[in-house]
Coordinates of C-alpha atoms in Angstrom, one line a residue:
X1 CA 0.0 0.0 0.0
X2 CA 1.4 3.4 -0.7
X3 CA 2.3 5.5 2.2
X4 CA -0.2 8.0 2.0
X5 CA -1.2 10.3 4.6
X6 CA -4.3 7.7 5.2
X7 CA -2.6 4.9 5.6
X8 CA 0.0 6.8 8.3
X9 CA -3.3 7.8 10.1
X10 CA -3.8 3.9 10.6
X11 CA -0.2 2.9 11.3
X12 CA -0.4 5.4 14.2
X13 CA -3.3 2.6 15.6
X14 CA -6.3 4.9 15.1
X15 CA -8.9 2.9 13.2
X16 CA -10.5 4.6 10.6
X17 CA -14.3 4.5 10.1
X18 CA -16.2 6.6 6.8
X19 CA -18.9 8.4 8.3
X20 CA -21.6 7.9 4.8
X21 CA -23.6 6.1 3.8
X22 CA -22.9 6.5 -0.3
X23 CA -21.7 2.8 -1.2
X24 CA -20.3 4.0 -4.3
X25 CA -17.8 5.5 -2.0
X26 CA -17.1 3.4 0.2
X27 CA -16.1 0.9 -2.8
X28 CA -14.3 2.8 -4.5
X29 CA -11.7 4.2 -1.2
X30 CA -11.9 0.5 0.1
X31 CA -9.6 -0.1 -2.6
X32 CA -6.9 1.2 -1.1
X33 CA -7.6 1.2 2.6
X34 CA -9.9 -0.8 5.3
X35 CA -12.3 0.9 7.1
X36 CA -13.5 -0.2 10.4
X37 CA -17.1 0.9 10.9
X38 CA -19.6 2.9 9.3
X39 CA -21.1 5.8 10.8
X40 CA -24.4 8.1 9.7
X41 CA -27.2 10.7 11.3
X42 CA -30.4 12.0 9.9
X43 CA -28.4 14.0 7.6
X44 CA -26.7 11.5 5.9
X45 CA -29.6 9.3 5.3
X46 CA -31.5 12.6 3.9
X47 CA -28.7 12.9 1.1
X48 CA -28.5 9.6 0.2
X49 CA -32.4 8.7 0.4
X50 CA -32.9 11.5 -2.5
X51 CA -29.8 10.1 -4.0
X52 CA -30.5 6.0 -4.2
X53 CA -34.1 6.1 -4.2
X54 CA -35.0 5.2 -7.6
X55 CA -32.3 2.5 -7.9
X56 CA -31.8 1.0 -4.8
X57 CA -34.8 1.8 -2.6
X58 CA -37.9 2.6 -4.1
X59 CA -39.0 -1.0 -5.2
X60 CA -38.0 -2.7 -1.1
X61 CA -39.8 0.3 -0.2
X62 CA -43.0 0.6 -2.1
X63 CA -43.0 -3.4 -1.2
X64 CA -43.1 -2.7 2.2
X65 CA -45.6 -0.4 2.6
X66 CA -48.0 -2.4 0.6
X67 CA -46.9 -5.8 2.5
X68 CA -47.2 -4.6 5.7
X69 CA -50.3 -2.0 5.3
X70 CA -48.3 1.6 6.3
X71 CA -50.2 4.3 6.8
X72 CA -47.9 7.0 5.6
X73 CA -49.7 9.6 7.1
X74 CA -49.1 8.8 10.7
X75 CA -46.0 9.3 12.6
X76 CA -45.4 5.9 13.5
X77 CA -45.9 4.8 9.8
X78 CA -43.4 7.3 8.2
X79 CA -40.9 6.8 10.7
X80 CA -41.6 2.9 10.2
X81 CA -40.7 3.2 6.4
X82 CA -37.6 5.8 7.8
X83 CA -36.2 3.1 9.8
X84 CA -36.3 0.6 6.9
X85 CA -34.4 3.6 4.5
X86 CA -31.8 3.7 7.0
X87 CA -31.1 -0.1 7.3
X88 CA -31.0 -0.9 3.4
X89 CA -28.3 2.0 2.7
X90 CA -26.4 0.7 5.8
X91 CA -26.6 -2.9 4.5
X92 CA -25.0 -1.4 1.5
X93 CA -21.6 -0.2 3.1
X94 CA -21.6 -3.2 5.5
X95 CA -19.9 -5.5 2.9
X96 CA -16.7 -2.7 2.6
X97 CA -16.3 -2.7 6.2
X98 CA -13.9 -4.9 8.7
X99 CA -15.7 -8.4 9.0
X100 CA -15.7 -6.8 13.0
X101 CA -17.2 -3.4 11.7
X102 CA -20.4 -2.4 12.4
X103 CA -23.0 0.0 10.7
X104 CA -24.1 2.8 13.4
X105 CA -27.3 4.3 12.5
X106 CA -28.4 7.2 14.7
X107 CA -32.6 7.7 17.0
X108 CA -34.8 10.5 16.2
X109 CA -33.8 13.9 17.7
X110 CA -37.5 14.3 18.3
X111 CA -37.1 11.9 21.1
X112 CA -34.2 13.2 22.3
X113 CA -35.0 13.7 25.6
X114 CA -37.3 11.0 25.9
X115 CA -35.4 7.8 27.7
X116 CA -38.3 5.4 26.9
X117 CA -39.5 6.1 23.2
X118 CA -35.2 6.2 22.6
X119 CA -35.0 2.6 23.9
X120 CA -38.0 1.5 22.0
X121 CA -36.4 3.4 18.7
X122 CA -33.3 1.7 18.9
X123 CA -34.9 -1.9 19.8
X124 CA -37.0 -1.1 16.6
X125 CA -33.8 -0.4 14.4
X126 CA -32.2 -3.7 15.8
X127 CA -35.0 -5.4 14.9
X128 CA -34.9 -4.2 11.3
X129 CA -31.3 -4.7 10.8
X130 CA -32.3 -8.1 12.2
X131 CA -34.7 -8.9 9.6
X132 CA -32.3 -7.6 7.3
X133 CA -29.7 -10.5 8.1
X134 CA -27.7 -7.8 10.2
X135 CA -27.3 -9.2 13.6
X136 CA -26.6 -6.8 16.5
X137 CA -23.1 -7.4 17.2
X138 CA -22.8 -5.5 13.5
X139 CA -25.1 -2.5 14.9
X140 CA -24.7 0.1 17.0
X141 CA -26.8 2.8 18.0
X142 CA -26.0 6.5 18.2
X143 CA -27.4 8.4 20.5
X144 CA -27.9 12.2 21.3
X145 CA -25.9 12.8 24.6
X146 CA -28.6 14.3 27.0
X147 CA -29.4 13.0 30.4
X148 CA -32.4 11.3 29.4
X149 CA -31.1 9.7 26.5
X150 CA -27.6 8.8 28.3
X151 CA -30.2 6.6 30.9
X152 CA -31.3 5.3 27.8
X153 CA -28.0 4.2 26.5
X154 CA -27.1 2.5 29.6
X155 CA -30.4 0.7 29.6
X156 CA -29.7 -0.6 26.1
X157 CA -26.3 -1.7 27.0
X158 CA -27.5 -3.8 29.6
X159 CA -29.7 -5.6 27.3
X160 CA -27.2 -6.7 25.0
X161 CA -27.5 -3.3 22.6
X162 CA -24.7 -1.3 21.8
X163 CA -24.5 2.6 21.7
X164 CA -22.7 5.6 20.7
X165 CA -23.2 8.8 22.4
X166 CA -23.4 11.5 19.9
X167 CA -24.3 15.3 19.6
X168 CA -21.5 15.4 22.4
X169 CA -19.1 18.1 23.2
X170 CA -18.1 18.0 26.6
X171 CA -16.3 16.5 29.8
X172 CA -19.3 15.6 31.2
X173 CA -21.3 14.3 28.5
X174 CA -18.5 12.0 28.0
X175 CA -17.7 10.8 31.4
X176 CA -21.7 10.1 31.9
X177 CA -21.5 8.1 28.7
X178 CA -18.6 6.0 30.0
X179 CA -20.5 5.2 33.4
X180 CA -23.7 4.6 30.8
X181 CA -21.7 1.7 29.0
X182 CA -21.1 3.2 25.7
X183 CA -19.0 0.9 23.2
X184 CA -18.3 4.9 21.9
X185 CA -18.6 8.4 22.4
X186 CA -18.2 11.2 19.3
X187 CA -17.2 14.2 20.5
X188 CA -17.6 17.0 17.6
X189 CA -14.7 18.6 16.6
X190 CA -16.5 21.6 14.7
X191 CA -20.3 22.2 14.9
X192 CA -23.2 20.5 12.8
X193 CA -24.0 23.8 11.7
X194 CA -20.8 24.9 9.6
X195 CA -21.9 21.5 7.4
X196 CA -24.6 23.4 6.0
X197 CA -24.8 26.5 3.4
X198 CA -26.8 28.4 6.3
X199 CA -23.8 27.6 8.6
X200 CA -20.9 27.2 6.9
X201 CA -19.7 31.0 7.2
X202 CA -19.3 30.6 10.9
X203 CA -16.5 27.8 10.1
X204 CA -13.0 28.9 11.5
X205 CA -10.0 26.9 9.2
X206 CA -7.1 27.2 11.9
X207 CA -3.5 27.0 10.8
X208 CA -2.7 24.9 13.7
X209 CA -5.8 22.7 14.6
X210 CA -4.6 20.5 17.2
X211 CA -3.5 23.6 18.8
X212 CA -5.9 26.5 18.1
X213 CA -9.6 24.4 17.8
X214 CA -11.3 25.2 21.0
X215 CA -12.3 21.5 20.9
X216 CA -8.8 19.6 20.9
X217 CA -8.1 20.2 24.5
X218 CA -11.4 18.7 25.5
X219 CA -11.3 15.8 23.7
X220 CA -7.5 15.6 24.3
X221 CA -8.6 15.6 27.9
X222 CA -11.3 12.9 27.6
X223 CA -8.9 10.8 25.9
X224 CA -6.8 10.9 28.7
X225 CA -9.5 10.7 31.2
X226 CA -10.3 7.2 29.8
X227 CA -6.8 6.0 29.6
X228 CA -6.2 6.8 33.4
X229 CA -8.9 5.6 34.4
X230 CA -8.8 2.4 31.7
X231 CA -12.7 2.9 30.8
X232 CA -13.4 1.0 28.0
X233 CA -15.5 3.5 25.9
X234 CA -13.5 3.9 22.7
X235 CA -13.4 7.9 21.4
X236 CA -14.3 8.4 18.0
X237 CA -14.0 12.0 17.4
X238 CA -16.2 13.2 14.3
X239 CA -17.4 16.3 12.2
X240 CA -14.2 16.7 10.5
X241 CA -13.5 18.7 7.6
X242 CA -10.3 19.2 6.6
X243 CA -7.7 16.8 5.7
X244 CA -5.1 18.9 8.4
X245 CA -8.1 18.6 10.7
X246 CA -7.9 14.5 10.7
X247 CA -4.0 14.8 11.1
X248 CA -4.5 17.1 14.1
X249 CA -7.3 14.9 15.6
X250 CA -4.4 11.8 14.9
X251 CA -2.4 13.4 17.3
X252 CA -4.6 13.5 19.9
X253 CA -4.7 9.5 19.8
X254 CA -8.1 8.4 20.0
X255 CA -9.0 4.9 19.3
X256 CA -11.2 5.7 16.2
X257 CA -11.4 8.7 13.6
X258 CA -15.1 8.7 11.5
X259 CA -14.1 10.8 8.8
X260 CA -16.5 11.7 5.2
X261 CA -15.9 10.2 1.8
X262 CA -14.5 13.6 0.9
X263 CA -11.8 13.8 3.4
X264 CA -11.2 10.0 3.2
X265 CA -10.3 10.8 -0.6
X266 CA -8.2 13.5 0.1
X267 CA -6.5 11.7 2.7
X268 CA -6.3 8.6 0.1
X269 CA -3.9 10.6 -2.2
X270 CA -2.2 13.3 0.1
X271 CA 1.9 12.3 0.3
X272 CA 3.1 11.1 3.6
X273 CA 3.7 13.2 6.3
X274 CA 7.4 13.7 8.6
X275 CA 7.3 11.7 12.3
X276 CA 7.5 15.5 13.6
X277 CA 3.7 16.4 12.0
X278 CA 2.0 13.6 13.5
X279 CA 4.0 13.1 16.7
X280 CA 1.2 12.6 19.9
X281 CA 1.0 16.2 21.2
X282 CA 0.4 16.8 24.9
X283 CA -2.0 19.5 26.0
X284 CA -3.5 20.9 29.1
X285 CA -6.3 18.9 30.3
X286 CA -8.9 21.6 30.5
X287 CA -10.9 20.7 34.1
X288 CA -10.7 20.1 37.5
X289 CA -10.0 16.1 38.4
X290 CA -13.3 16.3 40.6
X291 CA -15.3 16.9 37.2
X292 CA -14.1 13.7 35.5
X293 CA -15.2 11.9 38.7
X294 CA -18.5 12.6 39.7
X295 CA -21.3 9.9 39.1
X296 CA -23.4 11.7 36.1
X297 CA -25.8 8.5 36.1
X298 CA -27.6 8.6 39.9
X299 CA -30.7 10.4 40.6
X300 CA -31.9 10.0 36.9
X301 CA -28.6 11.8 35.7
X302 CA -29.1 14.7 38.5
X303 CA -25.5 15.8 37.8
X304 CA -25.4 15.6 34.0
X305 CA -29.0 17.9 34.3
X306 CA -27.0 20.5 36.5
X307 CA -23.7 20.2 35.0
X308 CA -25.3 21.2 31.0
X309 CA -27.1 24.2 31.3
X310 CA -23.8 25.4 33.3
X311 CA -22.4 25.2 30.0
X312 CA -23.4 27.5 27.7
X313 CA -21.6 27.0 24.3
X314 CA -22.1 23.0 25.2
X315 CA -26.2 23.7 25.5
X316 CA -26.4 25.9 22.5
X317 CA -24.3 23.3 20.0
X318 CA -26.9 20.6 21.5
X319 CA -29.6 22.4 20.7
X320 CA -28.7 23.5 17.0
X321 CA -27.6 19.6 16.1
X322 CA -30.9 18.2 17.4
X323 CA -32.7 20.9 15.0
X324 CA -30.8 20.9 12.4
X325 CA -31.2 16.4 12.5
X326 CA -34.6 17.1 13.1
X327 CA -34.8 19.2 9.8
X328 CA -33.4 16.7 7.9
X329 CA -35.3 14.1 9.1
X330 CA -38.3 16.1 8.7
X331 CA -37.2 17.0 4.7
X332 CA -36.9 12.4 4.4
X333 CA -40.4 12.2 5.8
X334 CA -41.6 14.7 3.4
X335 CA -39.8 13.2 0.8
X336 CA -41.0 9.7 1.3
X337 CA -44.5 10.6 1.5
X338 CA -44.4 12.3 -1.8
X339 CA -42.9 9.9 -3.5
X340 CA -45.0 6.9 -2.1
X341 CA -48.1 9.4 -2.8
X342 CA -46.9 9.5 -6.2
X343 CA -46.8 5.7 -7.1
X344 CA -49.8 5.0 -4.8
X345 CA -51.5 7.0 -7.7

């Protein structure tokens, strides 16, 4: 393999996961490297939806709906025929992945802070994927990283379900997934928002990431929460978008990068890199040791509740992801419906 700046990403032991769900893609860059897992969100299913649909979805889907008598109008029946979108476009990465990958598909963020209706989402996905020939040590479920959907996440994991808490950008968040169970936590490196043409002129491109992102020393210092304290979460930062932003997240060392087809491609071809530029960096770990040891989980998260609206910036980049998921899933309902409408008549 040539020694491209991908494949020195890998050598340094972070495994590399491609956060889409376009299979095109993912064939075409597993040419030259191996990905570990797959990981999506509402947005990512919204692109590719409009994308595949007439090729790869619309007949399994139309079936469906007629097999099973949906009502496409309701909630439930909409989100049903949602649920089956985002298993078929997973089941078509799974085949590019690590034979111990697994596809992670993310709940509603209109049930965000609902633990019961996110357990019962993510049992429902399971059970798709199931019916799907996907078993569940292939799945795992992201998560939004509230308190009521943390509870939900460890409730999951003690049933044999695995999770990733997402939507996450803080010490706290993360320690309350650890003590949840999570197989993962995603911290965000940059915002949902700057993803977006309504967002993206908020994006800051930093001539130093690992040094000048406000978000490297806080995921520097989860990392080295976990290792100290040998928690078994593995941290897979995400919202990447720069090829200098992956080598800066590198040197962090988390276990797991989930990185876009269009970085991944960049990556793919960009020369090597000197030991010096992807050396493990050091930073200062950015709270107080009390903070990474309180128990966020008692009391129906009682800390986690107190310790988020303490933090401002943390609150606000909750909020906008669950909207701007919600948004997107909102524009796939809308786009189902139509087009079921449309061959119903």
């Amino acid at each position: 393999m040539a020694n491209t700046l991908l494949s020195q990403i890998q050598a340094l032991g972070v495994l590399v996961d491609i956060d889409s769900m376009d299979a095109k893609a993912a064939e075409s860059l597993s040419v030259s490297t191996t990905f570990h897992s797959m990981t999506s969100n509402q947005a990512i299913v919204n692109g590719q939806l409009q994308v595949q649909w007439d090729v790869n979805l619309e007949p399994l889907v139309s079936q469906y709906v007629q097999d099973a008598a949906i009502d496409i109008s309701t909630e439930d029946g909409i989100l049903k025929v949602l649920d089956l979108v985002t298993v078929l476009l997973a089941s078509k990465v799974i085949p590019y992945l690590d034979k111990t990958g697994r596809v992670l598909v993310q709940t509603s963020p209109r049930i965000a802070y609902d633990k019961d209706a996110t357990v019962a989402h993510a049992k429902a996905l399971i059970s798709v994927f199931g019916k799907h020939g996907i078993s569940r040590d292939r799945v795992c479920i992201k998560i939004p990283a509230t308190p009521e959907s943390i509870l939900a996440c460890k409730e999951l994991e003690e049933s044999g379900i695995r999770t990733l808490a997402t939507c996450l950008f803080s010490v706290p968040q993360a320690m309350a997934a650890s003590q949840a169970g999570c197989l993962y936590i995603a911290p965000y490196f940059n915002e949902l928002r700057v993803h977006f043409p309504e967002g993206s002129s908020s994006y800051i491109e930093y001539s130093d990431p690992v040094r000048q992102h406000p978000m490297s020393p806080i995921i520097y210092s989860i990392i080295q929460a976990f290792k100290e304290r040998q928690i078994s979460t593995a941290v897979m930062p995400a919202s990447i978008i720069t090829v200098d932003e992956a080598v800066a997240l590198a040197r962090l060392r988390p276990h797991h990068l989930t990185i876009s087809d269009r970085v991944l491609a960049l990556l793919a071809v960009a020369p090597g890199r000197s030991d010096d530029e992807l050396a493990a960096v050091t930073l200062k770990v950015i709270e107080e040791k009390s903070v990474f040891d309180v128990d966020y989980l008692s009391n129906n998260a009682a800390a986690l509740q107190v310790a988020l609206p303490k933090d401002a910036e943390t609150s606000r980049k909750i909020k906008e992801a669950l909207e701007i998921f919600g948004r997107q899933e909102e524009e796939s309902i809308q786009f189902l419906r139509k087009a079921l409408s449309t061959n119903e008549a």
